[in-house]
Structures are given as C-alpha cells and as structure tokens.
mmCIF file of C-alpha atoms in Angstrom:
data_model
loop_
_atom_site.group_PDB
_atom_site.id
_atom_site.type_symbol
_atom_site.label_atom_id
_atom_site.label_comp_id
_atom_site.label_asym_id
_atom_site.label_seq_id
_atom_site.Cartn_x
_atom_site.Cartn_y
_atom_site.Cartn_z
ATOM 1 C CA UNK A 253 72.283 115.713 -181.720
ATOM 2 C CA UNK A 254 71.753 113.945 -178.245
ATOM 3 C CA UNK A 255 68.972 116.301 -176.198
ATOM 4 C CA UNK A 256 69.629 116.907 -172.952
ATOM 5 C CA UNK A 257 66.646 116.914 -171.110
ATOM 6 C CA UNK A 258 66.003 118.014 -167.116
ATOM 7 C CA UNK A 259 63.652 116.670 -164.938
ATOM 8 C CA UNK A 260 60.980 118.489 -162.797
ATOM 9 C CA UNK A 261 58.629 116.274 -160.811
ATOM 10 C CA UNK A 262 59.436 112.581 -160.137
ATOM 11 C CA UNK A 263 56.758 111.606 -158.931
ATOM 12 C CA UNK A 264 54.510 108.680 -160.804
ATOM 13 C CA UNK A 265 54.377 110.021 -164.176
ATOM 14 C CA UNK A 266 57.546 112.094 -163.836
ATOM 15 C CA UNK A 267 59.350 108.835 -163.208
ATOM 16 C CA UNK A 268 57.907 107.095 -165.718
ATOM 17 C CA UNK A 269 59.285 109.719 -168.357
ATOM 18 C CA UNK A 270 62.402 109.802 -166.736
ATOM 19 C CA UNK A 271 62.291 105.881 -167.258
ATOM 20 C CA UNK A 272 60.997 106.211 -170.836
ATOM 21 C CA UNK A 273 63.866 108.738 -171.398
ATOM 22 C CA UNK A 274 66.296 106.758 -170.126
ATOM 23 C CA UNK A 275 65.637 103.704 -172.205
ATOM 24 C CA UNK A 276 63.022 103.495 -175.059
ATOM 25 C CA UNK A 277 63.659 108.022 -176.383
ATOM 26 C CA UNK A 278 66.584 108.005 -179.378
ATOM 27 C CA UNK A 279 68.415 110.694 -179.692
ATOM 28 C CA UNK A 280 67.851 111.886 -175.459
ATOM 29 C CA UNK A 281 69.828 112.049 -172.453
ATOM 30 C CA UNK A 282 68.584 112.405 -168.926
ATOM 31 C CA UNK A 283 71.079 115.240 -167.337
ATOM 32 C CA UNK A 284 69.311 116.651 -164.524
ATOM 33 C CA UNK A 285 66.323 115.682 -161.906
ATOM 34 C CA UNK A 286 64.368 118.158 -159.221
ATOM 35 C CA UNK A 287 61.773 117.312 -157.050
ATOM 36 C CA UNK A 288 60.406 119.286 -153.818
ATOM 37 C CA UNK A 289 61.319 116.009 -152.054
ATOM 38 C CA UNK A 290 65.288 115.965 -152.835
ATOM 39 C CA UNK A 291 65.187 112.246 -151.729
ATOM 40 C CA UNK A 292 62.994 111.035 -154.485
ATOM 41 C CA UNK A 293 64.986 112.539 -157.038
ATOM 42 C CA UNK A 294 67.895 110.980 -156.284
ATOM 43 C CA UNK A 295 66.107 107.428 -155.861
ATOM 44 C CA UNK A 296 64.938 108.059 -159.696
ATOM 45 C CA UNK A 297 68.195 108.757 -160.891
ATOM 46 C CA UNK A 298 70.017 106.257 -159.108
ATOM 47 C CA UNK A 299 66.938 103.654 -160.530
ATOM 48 C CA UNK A 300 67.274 104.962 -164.332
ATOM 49 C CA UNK A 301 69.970 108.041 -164.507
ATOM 50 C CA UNK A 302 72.491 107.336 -162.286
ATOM 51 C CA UNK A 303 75.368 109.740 -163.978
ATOM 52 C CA UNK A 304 72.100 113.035 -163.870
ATOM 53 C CA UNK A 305 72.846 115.402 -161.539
ATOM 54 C CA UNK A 306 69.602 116.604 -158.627
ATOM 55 C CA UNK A 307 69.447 119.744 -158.152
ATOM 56 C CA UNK A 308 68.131 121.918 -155.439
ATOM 57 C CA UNK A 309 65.801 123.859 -157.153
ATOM 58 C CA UNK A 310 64.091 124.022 -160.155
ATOM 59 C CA UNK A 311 65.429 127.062 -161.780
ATOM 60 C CA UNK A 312 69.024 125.668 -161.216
ATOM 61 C CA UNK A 313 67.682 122.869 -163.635
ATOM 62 C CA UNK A 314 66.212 125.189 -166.073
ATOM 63 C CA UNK A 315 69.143 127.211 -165.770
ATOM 64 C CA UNK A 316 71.966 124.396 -165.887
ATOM 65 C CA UNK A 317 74.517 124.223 -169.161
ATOM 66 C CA UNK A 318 73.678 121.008 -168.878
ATOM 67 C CA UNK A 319 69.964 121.149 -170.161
ATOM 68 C CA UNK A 320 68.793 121.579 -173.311
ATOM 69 C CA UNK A 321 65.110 121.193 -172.880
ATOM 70 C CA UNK A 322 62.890 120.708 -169.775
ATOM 71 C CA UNK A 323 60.338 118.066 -168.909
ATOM 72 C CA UNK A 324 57.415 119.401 -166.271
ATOM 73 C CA UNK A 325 55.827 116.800 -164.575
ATOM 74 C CA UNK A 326 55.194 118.407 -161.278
ATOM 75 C CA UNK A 327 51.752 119.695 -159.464
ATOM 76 C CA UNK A 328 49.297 121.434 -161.700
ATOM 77 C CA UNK A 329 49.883 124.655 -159.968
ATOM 78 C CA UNK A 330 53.612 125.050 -160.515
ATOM 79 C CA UNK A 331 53.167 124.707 -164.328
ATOM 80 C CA UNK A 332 52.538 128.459 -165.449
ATOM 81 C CA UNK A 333 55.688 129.632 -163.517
ATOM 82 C CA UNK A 334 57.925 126.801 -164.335
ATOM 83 C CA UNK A 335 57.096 127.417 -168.003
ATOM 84 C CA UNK A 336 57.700 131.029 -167.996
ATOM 85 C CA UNK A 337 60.656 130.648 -166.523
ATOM 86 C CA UNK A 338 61.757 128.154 -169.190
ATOM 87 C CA UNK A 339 60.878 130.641 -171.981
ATOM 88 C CA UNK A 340 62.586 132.965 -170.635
ATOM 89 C CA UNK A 341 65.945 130.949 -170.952
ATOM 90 C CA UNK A 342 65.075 130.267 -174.051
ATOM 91 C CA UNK A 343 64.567 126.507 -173.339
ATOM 92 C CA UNK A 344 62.460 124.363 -175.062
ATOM 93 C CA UNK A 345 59.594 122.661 -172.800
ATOM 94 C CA UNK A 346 57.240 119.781 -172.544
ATOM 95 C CA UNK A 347 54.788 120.598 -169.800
ATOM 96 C CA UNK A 348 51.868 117.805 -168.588
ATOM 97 C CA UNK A 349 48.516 119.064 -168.824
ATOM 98 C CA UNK A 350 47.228 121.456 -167.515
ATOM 99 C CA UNK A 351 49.460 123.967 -169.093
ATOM 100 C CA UNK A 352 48.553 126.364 -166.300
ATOM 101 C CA UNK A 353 45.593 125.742 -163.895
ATOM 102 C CA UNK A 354 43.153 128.985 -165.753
ATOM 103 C CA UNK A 355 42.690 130.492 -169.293
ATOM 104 C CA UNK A 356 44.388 133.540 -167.913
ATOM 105 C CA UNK A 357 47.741 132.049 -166.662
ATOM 106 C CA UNK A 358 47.468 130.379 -170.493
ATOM 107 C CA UNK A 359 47.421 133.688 -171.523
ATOM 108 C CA UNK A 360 50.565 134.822 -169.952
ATOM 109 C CA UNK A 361 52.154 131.518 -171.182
ATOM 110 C CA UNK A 362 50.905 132.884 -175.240
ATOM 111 C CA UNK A 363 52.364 136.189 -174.423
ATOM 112 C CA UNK A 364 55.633 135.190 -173.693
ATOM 113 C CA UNK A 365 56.196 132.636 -175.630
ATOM 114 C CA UNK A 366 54.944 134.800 -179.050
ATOM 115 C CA UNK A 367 57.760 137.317 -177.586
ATOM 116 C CA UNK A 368 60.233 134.916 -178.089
ATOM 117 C CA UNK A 369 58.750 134.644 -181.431
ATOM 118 C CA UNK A 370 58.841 130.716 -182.534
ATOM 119 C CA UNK A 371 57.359 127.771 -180.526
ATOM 120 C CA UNK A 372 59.475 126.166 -177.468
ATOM 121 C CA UNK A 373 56.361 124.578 -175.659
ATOM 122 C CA UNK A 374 54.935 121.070 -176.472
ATOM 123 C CA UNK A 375 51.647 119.858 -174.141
ATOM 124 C CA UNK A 376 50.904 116.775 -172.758
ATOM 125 C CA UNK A 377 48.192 115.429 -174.570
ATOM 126 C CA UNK A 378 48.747 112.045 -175.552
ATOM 127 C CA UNK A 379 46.190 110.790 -177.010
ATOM 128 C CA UNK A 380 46.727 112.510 -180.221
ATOM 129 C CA UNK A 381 49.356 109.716 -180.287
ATOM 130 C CA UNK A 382 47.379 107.232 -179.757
ATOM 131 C CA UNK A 383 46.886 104.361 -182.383
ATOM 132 C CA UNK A 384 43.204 104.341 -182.060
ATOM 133 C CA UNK A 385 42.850 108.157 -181.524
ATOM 134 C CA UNK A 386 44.627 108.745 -185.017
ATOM 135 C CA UNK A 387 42.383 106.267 -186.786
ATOM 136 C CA UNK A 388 39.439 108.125 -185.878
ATOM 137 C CA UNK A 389 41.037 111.078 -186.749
ATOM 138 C CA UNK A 390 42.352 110.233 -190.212
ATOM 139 C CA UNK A 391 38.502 108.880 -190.997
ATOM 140 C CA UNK A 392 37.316 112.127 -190.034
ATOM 141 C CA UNK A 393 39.500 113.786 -192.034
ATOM 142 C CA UNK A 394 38.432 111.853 -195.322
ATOM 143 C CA UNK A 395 34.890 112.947 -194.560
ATOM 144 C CA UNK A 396 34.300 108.441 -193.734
ATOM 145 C CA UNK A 397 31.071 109.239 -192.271
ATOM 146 C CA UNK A 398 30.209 112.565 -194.063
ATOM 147 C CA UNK A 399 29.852 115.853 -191.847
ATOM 148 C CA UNK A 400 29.725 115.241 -188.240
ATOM 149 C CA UNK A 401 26.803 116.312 -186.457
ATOM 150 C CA UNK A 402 27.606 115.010 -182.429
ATOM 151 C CA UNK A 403 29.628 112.506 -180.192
ATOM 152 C CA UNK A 404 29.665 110.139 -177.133
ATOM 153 C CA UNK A 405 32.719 110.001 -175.034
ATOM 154 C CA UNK A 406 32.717 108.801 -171.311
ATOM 155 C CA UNK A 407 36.174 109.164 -169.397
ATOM 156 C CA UNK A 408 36.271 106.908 -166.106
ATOM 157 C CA UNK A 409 39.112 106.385 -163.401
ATOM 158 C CA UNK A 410 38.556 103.100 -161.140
ATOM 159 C CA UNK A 411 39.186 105.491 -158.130
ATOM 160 C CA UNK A 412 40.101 109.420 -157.445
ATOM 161 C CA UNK A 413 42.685 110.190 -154.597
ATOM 162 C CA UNK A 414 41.020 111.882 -150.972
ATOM 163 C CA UNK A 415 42.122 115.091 -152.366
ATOM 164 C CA UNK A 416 40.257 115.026 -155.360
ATOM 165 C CA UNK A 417 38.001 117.920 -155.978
ATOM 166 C CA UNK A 418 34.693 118.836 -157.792
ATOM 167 C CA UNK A 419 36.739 121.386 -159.630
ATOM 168 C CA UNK A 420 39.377 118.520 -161.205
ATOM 169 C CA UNK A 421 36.929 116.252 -162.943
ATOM 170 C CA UNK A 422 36.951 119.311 -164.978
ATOM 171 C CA UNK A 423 41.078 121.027 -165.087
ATOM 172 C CA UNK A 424 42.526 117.327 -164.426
ATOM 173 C CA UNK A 425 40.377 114.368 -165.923
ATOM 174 C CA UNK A 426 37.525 116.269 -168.799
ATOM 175 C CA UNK A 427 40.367 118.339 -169.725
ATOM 176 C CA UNK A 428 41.965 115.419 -172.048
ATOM 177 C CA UNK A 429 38.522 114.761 -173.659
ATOM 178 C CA UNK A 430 38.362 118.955 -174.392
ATOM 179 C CA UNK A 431 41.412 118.505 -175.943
ATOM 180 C CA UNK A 432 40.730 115.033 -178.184
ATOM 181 C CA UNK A 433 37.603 116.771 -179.676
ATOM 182 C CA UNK A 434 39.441 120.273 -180.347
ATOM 183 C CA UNK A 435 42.133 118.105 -182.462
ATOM 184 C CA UNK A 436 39.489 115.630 -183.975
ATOM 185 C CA UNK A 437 37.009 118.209 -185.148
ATOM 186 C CA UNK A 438 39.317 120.957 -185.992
ATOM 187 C CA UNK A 439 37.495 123.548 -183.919
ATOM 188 C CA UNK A 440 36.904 125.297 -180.592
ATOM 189 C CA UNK A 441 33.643 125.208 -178.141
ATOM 190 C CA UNK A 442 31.280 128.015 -177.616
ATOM 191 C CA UNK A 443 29.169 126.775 -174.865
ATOM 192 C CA UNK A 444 29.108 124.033 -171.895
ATOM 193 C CA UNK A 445 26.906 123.044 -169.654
ATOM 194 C CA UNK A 446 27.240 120.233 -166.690
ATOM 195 C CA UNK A 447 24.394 118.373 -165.467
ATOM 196 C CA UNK A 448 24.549 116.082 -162.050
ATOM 197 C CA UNK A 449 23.407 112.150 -162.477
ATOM 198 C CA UNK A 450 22.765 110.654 -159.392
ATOM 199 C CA UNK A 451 26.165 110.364 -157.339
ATOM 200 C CA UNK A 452 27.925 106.987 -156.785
ATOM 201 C CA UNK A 453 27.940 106.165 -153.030
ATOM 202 C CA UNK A 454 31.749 104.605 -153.913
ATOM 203 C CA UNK A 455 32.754 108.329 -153.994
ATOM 204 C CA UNK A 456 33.579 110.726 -150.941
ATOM 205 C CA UNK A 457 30.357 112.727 -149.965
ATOM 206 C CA UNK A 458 31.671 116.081 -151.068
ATOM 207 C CA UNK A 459 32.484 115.040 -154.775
ATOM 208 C CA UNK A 460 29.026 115.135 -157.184
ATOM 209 C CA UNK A 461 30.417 111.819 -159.285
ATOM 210 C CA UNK A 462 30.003 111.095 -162.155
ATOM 211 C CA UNK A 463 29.070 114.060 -164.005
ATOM 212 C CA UNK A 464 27.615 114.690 -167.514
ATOM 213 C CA UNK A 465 28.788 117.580 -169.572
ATOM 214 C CA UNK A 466 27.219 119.107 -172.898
ATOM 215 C CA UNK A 467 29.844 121.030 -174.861
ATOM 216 C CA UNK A 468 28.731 122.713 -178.268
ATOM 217 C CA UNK A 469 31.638 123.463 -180.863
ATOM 218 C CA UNK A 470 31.812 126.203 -183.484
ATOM 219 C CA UNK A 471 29.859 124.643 -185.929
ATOM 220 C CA UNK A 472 26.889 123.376 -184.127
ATOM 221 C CA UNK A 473 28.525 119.807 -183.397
ATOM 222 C CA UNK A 474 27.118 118.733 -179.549
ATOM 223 C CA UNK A 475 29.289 116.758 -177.575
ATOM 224 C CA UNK A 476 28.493 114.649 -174.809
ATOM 225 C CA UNK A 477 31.020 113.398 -172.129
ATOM 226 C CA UNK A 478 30.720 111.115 -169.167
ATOM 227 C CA UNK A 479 33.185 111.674 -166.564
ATOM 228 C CA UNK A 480 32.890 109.329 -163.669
ATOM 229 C CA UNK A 481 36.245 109.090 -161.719
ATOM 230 C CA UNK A 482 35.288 106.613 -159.108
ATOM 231 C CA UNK A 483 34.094 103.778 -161.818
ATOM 232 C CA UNK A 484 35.437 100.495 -159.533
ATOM 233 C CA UNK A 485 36.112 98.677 -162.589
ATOM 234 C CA UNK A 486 38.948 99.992 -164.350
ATOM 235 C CA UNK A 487 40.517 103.240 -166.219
ATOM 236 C CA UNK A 488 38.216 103.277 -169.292
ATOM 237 C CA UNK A 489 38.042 105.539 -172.534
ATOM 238 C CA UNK A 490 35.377 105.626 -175.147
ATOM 239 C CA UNK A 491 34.440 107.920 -178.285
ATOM 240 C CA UNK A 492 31.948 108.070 -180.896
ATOM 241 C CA UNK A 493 31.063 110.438 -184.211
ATOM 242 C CA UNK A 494 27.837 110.415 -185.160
ATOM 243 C CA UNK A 495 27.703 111.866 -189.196
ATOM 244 C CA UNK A 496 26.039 112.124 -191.534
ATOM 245 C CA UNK A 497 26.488 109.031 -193.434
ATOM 246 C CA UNK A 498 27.592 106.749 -190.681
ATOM 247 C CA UNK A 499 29.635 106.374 -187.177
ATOM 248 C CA UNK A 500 32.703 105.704 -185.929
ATOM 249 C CA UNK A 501 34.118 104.487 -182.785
ATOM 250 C CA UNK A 502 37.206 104.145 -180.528
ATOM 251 C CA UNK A 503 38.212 100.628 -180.650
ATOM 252 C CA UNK A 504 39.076 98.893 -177.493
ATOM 253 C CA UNK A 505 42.933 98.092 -176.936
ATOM 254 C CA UNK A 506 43.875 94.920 -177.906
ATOM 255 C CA UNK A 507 43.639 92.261 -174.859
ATOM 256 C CA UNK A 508 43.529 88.681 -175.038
ATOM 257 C CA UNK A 509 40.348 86.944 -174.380
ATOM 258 C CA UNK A 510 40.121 83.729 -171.721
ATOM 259 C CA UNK A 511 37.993 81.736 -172.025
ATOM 260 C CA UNK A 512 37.744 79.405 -168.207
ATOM 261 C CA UNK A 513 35.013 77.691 -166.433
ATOM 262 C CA UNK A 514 32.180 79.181 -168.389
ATOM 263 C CA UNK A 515 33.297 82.334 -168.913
ATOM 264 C CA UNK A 516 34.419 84.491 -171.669
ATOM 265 C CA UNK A 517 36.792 87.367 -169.657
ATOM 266 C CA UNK A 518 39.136 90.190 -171.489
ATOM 267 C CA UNK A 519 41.305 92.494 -168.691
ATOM 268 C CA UNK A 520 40.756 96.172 -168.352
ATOM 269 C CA UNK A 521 43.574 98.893 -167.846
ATOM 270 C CA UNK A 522 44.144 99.663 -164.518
ATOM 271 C CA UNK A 523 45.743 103.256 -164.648
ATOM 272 C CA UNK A 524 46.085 105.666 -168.254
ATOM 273 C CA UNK A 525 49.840 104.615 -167.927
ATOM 274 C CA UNK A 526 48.917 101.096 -168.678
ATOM 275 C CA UNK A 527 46.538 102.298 -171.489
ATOM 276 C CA UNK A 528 48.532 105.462 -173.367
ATOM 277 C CA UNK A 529 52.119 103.542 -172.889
ATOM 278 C CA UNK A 530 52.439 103.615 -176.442
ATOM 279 C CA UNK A 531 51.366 107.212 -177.010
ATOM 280 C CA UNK A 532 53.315 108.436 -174.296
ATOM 281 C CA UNK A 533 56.154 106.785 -175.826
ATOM 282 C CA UNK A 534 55.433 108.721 -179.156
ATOM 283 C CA UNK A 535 54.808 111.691 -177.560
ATOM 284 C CA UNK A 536 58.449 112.109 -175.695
ATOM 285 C CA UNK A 537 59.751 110.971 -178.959
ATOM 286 C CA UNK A 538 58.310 113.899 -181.149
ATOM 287 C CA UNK A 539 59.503 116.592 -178.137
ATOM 288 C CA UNK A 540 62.774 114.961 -178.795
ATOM 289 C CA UNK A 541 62.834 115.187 -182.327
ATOM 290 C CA UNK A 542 61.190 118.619 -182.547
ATOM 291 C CA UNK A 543 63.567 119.744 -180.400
ATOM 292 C CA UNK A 544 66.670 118.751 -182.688
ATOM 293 C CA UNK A 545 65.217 120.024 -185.683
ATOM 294 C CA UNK A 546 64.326 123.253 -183.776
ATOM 295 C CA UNK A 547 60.667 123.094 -184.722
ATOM 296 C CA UNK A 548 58.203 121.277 -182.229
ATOM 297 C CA UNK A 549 55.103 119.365 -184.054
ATOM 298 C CA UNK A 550 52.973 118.336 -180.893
ATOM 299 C CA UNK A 551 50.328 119.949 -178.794
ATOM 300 C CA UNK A 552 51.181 123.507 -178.795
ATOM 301 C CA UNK A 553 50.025 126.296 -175.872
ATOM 302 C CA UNK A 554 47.141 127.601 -177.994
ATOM 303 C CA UNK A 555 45.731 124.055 -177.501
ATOM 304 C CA UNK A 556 46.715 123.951 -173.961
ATOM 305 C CA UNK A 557 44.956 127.767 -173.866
ATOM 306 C CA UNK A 558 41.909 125.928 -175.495
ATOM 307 C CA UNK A 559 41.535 123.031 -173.298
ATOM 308 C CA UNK A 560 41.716 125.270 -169.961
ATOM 309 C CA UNK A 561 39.538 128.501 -171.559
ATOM 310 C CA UNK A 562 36.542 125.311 -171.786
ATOM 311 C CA UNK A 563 37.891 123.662 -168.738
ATOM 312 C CA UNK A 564 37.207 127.179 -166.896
ATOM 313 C CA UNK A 565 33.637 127.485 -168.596
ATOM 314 C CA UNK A 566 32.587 123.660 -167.719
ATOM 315 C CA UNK A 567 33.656 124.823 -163.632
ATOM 316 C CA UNK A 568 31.444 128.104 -164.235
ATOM 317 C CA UNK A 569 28.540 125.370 -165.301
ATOM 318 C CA UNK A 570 29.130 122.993 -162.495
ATOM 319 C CA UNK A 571 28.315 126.309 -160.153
ATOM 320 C CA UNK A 572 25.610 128.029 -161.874
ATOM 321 C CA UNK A 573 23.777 125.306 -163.615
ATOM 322 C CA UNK A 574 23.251 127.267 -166.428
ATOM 323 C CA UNK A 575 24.944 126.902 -170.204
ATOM 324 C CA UNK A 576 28.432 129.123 -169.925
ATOM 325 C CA UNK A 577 29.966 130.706 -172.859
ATOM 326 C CA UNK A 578 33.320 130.130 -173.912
ATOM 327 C CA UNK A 579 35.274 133.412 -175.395
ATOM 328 C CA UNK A 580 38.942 133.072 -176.691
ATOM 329 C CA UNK A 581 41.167 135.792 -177.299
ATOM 330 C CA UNK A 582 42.398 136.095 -180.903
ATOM 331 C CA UNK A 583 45.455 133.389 -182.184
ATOM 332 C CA UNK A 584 48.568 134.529 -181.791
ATOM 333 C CA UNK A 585 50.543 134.514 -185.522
ATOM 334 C CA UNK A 586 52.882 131.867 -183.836
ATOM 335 C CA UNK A 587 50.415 129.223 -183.543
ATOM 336 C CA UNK A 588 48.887 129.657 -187.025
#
C-alpha cells in the first residue's frame, strides 16, 4: 500500500516533512498541500511534489479522495480543530506538538477519537526516536542504574523569535522535555513548580529567560529542567538519571573534532532540525507504516493530553509562584 498523505502547514518544518515525504518515507506519496498563504504551498510542491494538488482550504484536504492520512504542521492554535475534523472523516493523523494548545482541547481530541473507537492520531514527539533517547530508555528499562530517584535536563534554543512568549517556554519548548520523561519513566507528574534565575540581557525585556522548573512524578522521582531559549551558542539538549546504583546520560551527537591553531573545537546544532533529522525521519516512517497496517505505534493523544495537562500546570507556576498540582482525567480504554 502507497499512503497518501496531505499537507497542512508548509512552513519550515511542514516543508521539511513534505521534503522527507517526498524522498527518504517508503511506502508514501505526497497528494495534497494547504497553507493560509496559497503561494507557499505551491512553491513546496513545485520544489518536492510537483504532480500534489494545493488546495484552498484545509478541510478540502482532509476531505479529498485523494488523502489517506493527514500531516499537521501548521500554528499551534489550529491543531485541536484540524484534528477533530480529521477524526471525524475517519482519517488517520500526525499532528506536531502541541496536540491542542490546553489539557481541555486534549480532552475533546480523547473524546472523539475513543468514539471512533481505535487510534487514528500519532504526536510529534521525536525524540522517542532518537538514537540516544532510546539508549537511555532501554537502560532504564533493564533497571542499569537500579530505581531512579531524579534527573537533570536543560533544553536551550540559540535564539526565540520577537513573538515568543513567557507562556511558550512552557506549551512550545518544556513541552518536549514533559513528554521525554513521561515515556522514559513510565509515569505522569503530580506537581510543578517554576522558579526565575536571573534573566539573560540577550532576551527581549518582557520574556523571564531562562527558567528553571521542578516537576515531581508519581512515584516521588524530582525532575529538574533548564529551559533557556535565548542560549547564543547553539540548539542544545541534555539528560541525566540519577539511581540508585549509578547514572546515565544523553550522549552528545556525534561531530567531528578539529583540532587548528591550538585549539581543540567540535560544532554545535544550530536548529532541532539539524539535531532530530534522524528521528524525524523515523518518526514519519512509523505514521507511514502504522497507517498501512491500520494500527499506529507512536506518540498517541493520551501522551499529547499528558504533556499539555503539565504544560498547563508549569504556566499556573510561572504566575503564582507556588507548586501547582497536576490532575488527569481517567485513561480512556483506547489508549491502554
């Protein structure tokens, strides 16, 4: 079976799937592009899919006969509708994180989908494709280092755009971190709290950066994340589980090393694209595949419900100051 898969958003990322689609996916088939600027679409396919048709809206995409499955890379705040709207046609769906921009519109999202009554929505979280990620995980899993007791992580960004809020270190950048330690661990969070370091001066005056936030899982694990989005030296990822008979850690991707005029220098990634390439790869490859067997394998909604019920609570902290509780609704039979 050859998936036909539609397009929503073109823009960086969504034109990088299309692109990855187009010529690294087996077994997929870019038939249709949308974007709110028609224009862009069209460069995109002409670039990687000339023979797709752009459509003028996104609901004639989801719609078409010519679409299997549907691909969301668009704005954060079109992804609970767009989804909905895919479940309702019965299409399968990929949708970027977040999978809608609060725990409730998650909600709706859990609702609809157990209606249909099987799974038809994957998330974007790619780094539970990632080489290094699955290490870690497979040494947790084999009890390496005994019971885990806490962890480092920092997430950093060289720069955020002008529109960057206080709000989206949390629902855009923490979000993946929420995520990584829900699928490491095997559990959800009960309780954040954000504290304020002082503020870079490279950031714009209205955006507290970096921030520190404490998040505390089921089973008493404390987890400690930088996120610092305005960094200046690169896009850069770290992890570390402390147990109780050792630690592990995220190793660095591999770069060469030159060594020049007395100095010993190994490049940082610019961008996650640069860093997650493989991963993404993997992760367009398993929505492909799930969605020829019928049965999708990758992040499902309850994690994407997980990630933004603790996004939600870390936003609470960053206003009151205080440690939030996190509450999720029971799991829906489909997820289990």
């Amino acid at each position: 079976m050859c998936v036909r898969l539609g397009f929503i958003g073109t823009g960086d990322l969504g034109a990088d799937h299309v692109r990855r689609c187009a010529n690294i996916i087996s077994g997929a088939t870019v038939s249709a592009l949308y974007n709110r600027t028609q224009s862009r679409a069209e460069d995109v396919a002409q670039q990687f899919a000339p023979e797709a048709q752009v459509t003028a809206t996104p609901e004639e995409l989801i719609e078409s006969p010519l679409v299997d499955a549907v691909v969301i890379s668009s704005a954060s705040q079109t992804h609970e509708d767009l989804v909905l709207k895919a479940i309702q046609a019965g299409k399968y769906v990929f949708c970027e994180k977040p999978l809608a921009t609060t725990a409730e519109g998650c909600e709706r999202i859990l609702h609809a989908e157990s209606a249909a009554g099987k799974r038809l929505v994957q998330v974007g979280f790619m780094r539970v494709y990632d080489e290094g990620y699955l290490n870690l995980k497979s040494l947790i899993d084999t009890k390496a280092i005994g019971t885990v007791l806490m962890a480092h992580a920092a997430h950093r960004n060289p720069t955020s755009g002008p529109h960057y809020t206080r709000e989206m270190l949390m629902s855009e950048t923490l979000i993946h971190d929420v995520n990584t330690f829900h699928w490491l661990l095997g559990e959800s969070f009960i309780a954040a709290q954000v504290l304020y370091p002082r503020s870079t001066s490279k950031a714009d005056a209205a955006l507290q950066d970096p921030q520190l936030v404490i998040l505390e899982t089921e089973r008493g694990v404390l987890i400690d994340v930088e996120v610092f989005v305005n960094c200046q030296f690169g896009y850069d990822v770290q992890c570390a589980l402390i147990g109780e008979s050792g630690e592990i850690r995220l190793p660095k991707p591999a770069r060469a090393t030159l060594r020049q005029n007395g100095q010993n220098h190994t490049a940082i990634t610019m961008g996650c694209k640069e860093r997650f390439e493989a991963a993404y790869d993997r992760e367009l490859q398993a929505f492909v595949d799930g969605v020829a067997a019928a049965k999708l394998t990758g992040p499902d909604s309850w994690a994407g419900y997980v990630a933004s019920a603790t996004t939600d609570a870390c936003i609470r902290a960053q206003k009151s100051g205080k440690r939030e509780d996190i509450r999720l609704i029971p799991q829906p039979d489909v997820y289990r």
